mmCIF file of C-alpha atoms in Angstrom:
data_model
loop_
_atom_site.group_PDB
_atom_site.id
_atom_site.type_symbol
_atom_site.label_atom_id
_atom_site.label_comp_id
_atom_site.label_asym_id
_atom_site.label_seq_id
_atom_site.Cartn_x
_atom_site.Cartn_y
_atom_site.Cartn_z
ATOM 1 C CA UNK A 1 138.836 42.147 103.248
ATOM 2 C CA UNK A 2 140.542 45.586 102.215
ATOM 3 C CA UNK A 3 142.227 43.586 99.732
ATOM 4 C CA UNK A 4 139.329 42.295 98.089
ATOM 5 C CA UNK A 5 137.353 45.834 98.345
ATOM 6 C CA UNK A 6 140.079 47.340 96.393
ATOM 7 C CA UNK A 7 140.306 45.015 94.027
ATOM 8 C CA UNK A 8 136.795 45.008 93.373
ATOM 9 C CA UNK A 9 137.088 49.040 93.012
ATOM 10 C CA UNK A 10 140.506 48.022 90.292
ATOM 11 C CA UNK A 11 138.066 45.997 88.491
ATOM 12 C CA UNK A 12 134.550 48.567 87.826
ATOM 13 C CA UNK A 13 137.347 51.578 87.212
ATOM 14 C CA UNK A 14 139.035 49.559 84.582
ATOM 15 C CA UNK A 15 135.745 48.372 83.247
ATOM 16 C CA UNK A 16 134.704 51.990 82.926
ATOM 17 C CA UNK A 17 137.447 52.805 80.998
ATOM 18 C CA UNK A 18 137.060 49.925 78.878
ATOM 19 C CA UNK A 19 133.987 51.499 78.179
ATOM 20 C CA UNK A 20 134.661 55.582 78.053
ATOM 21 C CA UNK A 21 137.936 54.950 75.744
ATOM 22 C CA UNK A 22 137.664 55.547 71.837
ATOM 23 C CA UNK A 23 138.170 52.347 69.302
ATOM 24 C CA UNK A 24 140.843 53.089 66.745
ATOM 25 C CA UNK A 25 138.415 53.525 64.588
ATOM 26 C CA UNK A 26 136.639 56.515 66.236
ATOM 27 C CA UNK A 27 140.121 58.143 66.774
ATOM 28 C CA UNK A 28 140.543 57.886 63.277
ATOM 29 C CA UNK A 29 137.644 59.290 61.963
ATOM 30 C CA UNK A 30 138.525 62.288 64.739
ATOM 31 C CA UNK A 31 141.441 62.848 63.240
ATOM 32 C CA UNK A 32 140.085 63.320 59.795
ATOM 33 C CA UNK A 33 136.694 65.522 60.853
ATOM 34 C CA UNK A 34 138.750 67.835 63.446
ATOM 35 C CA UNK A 35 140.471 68.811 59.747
ATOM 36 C CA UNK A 36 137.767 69.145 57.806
ATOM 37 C CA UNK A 37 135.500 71.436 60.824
ATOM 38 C CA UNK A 38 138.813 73.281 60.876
ATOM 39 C CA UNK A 39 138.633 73.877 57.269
ATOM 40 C CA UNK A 40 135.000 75.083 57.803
ATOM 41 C CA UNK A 41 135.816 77.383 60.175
ATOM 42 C CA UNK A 42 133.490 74.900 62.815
ATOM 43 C CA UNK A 43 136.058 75.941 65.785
ATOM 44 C CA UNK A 44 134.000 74.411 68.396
ATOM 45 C CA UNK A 45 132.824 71.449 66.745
ATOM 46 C CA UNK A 46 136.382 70.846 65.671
ATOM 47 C CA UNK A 47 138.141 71.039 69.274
ATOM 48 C CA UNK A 48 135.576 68.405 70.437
ATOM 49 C CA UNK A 49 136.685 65.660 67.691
ATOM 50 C CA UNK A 50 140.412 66.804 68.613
ATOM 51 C CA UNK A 51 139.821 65.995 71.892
ATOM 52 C CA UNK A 52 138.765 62.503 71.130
ATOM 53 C CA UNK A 53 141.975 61.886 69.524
ATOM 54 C CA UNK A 54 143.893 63.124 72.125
ATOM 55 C CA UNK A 55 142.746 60.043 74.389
ATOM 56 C CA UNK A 56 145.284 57.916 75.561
ATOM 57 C CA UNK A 57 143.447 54.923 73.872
ATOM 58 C CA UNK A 58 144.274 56.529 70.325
ATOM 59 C CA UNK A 59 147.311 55.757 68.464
ATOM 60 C CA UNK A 60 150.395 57.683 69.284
ATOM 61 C CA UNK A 61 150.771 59.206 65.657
ATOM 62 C CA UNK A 62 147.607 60.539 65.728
ATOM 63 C CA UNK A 63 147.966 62.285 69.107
ATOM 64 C CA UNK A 64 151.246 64.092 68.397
ATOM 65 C CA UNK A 65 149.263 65.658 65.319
ATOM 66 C CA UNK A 66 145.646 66.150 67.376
ATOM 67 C CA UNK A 67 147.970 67.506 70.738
ATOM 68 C CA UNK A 68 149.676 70.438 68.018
ATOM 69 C CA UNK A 69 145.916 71.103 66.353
ATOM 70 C CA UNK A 70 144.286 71.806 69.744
ATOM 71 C CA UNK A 71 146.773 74.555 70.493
ATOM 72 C CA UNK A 72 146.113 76.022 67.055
ATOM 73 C CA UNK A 73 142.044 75.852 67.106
ATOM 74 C CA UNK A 74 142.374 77.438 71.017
ATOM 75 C CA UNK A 75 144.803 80.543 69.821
ATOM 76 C CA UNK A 76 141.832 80.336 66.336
ATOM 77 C CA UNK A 77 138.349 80.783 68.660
ATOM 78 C CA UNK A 78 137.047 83.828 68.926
ATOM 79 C CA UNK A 79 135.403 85.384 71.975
ATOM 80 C CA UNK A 80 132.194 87.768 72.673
ATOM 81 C CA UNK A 81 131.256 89.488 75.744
ATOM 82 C CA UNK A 82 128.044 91.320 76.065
ATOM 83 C CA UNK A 83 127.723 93.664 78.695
ATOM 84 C CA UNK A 84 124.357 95.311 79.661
ATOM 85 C CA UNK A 85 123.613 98.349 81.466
ATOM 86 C CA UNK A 86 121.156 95.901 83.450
ATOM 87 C CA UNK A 87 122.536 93.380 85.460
ATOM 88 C CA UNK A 88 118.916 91.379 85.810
ATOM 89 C CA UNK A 89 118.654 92.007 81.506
ATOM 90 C CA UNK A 90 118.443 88.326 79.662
ATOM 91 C CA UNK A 91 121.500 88.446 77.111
ATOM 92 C CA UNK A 92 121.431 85.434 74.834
ATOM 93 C CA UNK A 93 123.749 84.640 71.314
ATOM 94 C CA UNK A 94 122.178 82.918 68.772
ATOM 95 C CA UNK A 95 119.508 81.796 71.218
ATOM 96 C CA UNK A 96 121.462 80.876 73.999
ATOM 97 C CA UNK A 97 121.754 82.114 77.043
ATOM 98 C CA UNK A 98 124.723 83.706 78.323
ATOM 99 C CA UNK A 99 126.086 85.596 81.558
ATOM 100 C CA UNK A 100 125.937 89.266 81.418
ATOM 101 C CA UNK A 101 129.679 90.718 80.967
ATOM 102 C CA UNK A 102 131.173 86.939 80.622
ATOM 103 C CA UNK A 103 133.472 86.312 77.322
ATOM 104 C CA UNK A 104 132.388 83.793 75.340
ATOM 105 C CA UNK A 105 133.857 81.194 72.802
ATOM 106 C CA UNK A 106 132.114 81.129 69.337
ATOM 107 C CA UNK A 107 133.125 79.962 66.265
ATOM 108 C CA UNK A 108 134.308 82.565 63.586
ATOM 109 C CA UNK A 109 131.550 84.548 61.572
ATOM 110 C CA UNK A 110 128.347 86.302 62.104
ATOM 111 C CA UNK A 111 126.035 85.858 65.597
ATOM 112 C CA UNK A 112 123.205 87.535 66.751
ATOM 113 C CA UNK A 113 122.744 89.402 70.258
ATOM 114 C CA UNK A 114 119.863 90.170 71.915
ATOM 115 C CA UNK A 115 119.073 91.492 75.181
ATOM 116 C CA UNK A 116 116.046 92.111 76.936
ATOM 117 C CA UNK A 117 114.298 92.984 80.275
ATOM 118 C CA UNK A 118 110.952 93.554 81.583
ATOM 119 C CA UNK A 119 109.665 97.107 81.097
ATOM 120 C CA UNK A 120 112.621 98.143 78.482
ATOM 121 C CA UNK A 121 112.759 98.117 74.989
ATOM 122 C CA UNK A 122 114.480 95.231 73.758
ATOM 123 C CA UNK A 123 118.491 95.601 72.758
ATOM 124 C CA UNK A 124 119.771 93.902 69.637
ATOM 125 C CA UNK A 125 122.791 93.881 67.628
ATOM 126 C CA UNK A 126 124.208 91.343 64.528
ATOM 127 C CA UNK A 127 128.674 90.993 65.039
ATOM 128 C CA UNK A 128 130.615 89.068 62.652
ATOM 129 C CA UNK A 129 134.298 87.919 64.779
ATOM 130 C CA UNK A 130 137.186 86.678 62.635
ATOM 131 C CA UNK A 131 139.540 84.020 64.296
ATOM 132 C CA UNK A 132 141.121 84.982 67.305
ATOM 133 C CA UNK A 133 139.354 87.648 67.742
ATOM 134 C CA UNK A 134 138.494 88.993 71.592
ATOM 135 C CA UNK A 135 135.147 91.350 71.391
ATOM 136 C CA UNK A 136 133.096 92.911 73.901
ATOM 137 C CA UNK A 137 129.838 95.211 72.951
ATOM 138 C CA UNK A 138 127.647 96.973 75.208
ATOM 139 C CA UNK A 139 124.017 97.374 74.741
ATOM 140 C CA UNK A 140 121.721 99.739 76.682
ATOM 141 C CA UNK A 141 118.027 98.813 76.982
ATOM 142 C CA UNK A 142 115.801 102.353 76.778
ATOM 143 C CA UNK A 143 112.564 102.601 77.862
ATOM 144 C CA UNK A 144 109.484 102.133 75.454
ATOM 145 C CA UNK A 145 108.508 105.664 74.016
ATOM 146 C CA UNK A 146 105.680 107.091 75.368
ATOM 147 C CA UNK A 147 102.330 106.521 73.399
ATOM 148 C CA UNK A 148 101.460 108.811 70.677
ATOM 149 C CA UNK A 149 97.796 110.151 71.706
ATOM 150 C CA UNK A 150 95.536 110.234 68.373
ATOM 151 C CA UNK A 151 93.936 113.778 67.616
ATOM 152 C CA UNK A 152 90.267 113.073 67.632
ATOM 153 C CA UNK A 153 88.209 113.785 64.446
ATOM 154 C CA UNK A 154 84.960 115.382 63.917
ATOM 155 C CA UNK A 155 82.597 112.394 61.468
ATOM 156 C CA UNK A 156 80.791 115.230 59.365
ATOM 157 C CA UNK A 157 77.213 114.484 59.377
ATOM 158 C CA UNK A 158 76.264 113.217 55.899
ATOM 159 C CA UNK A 159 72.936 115.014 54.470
ATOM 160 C CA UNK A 160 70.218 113.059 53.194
ATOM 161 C CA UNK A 161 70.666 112.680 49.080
ATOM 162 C CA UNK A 162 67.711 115.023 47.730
ATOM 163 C CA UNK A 163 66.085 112.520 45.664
ATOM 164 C CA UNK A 164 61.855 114.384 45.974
ATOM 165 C CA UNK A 165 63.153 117.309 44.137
ATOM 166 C CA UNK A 166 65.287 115.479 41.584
ATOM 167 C CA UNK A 167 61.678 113.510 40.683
ATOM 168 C CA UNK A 168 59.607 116.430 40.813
ATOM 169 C CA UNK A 169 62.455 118.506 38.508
ATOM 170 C CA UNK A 170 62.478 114.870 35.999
ATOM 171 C CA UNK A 171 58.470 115.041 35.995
ATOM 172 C CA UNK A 172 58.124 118.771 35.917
ATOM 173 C CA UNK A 173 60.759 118.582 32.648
ATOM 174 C CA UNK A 174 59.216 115.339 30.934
ATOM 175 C CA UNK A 175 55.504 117.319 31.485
ATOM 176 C CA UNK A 176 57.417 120.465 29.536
ATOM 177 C CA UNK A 177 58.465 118.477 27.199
ATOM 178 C CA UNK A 178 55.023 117.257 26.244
ATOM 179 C CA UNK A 179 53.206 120.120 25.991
ATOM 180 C CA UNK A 180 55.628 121.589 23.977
ATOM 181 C CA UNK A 181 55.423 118.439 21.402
ATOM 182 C CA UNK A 182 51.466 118.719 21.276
ATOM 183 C CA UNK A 183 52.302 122.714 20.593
ATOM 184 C CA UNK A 184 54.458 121.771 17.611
ATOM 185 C CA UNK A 185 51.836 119.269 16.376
ATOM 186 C CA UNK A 186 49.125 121.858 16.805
ATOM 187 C CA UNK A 187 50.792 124.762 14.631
ATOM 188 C CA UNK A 188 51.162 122.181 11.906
ATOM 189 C CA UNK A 189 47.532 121.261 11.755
ATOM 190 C CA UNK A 190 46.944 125.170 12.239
ATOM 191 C CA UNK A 191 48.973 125.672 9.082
ATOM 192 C CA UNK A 192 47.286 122.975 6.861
ATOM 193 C CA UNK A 193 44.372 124.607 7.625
ATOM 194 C CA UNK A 194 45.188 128.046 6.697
ATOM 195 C CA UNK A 195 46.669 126.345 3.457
ATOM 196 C CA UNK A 196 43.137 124.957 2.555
ATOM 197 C CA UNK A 197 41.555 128.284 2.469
ATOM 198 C CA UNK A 198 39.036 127.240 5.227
ATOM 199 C CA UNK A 199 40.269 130.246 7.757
ATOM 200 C CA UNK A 200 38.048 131.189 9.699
ATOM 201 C CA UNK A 201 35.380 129.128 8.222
ATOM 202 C CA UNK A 202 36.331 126.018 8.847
ATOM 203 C CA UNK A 203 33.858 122.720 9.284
ATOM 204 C CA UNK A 204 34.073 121.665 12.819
#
């Protein structure tokens, strides 16, 4: 009975392997992206196709080269810490989150840090890491400045536009203006008059 129990268990962990372990042809074309991610700077990315050709399955020629690239890309990654001056602060790297104070393995170039907790202003900061670089920054969340009170202002009370006297002043002027046209008109009739020899005796 043990016999056949353990054979039984020989059988599903070999089946499971048979399963798990890369075809030739996926070790391959690990072999040839882990070069070209490397190429790209793609660190992480990189290390996970080198590990695929590092299985056992893969061809021997392949692993000696994938076994000598893995020691290169892990000396290559660079590392970030972020520690906060609050331990309950959310820290997170290009979106994801990460433990306060804990290094962490990025690829090479420029990632974004942001921390934040609840009542603080939120902390963030933009770091570029070359390869094999080991950083830590620390970031201190302040609290929010204190609200800026608004001066009140006095609304001027805005005076009715005078429009009565502006009428009366147009009428009063266009009524001027008409008596002095039937004045001109009159002095002219006055002086054809006088030119007629009728003064003072003039026909009604």
């Amino acid at each position: 009975m043990k016999r056949a129990i353990t054979l039984a268990i020989a059988l599903v962990g070999a089946h499971a392997n048979a399963q798990t372990a890369p075809t030739k042809r996926q070790c391959a074309d690990a072999y040839t992206q882990a070069q070209v991610l490397r190429s790209q700077d793609k660190l992480m990315l990189a290390k996970e196709q080198i590990d695929l050709c590092n299985d056992p399955a893969c061809p021997q020629a392949l692993r000696k080269d994938c076994t000598e690239w893995l020691v290169e890309v892990q000396d290559s990654v660079p590392t970030l810490a972020v520690d906060v001056d609050v331990s309950s602060a959310r820290v997170t790297i290009d979106g994801h989150d990460v433990a306060n104070g804990v290094s962490v393995p990025l690829d090479p170039g420029s990632h974004a840090i942001v921390a934040e907790a609840a009542g603080l202003e939120k902390a963030m900061q933009t770091v570029t890491l070359l390869q094999g670089e080991k950083r830590h920054v620390t970031l201190t969340l302040a609290a929010p400045p204190a609200p800026t009170k608004i001066p009140e202002t006095r609304i001027r009370s805005s005076r009715p536009f005078p429009v009565a006297p502006i009428v009366v002043g147009v009428a009063g002027l266009a009524l001027v203006g008409g008596f002095a046209a039937f004045g001109l008109v009159g002095n002219a009739k006055r002086s054809d008059l006088d030119a007629s020899g009728c003064a003072t005796n003039c026909s009604p």
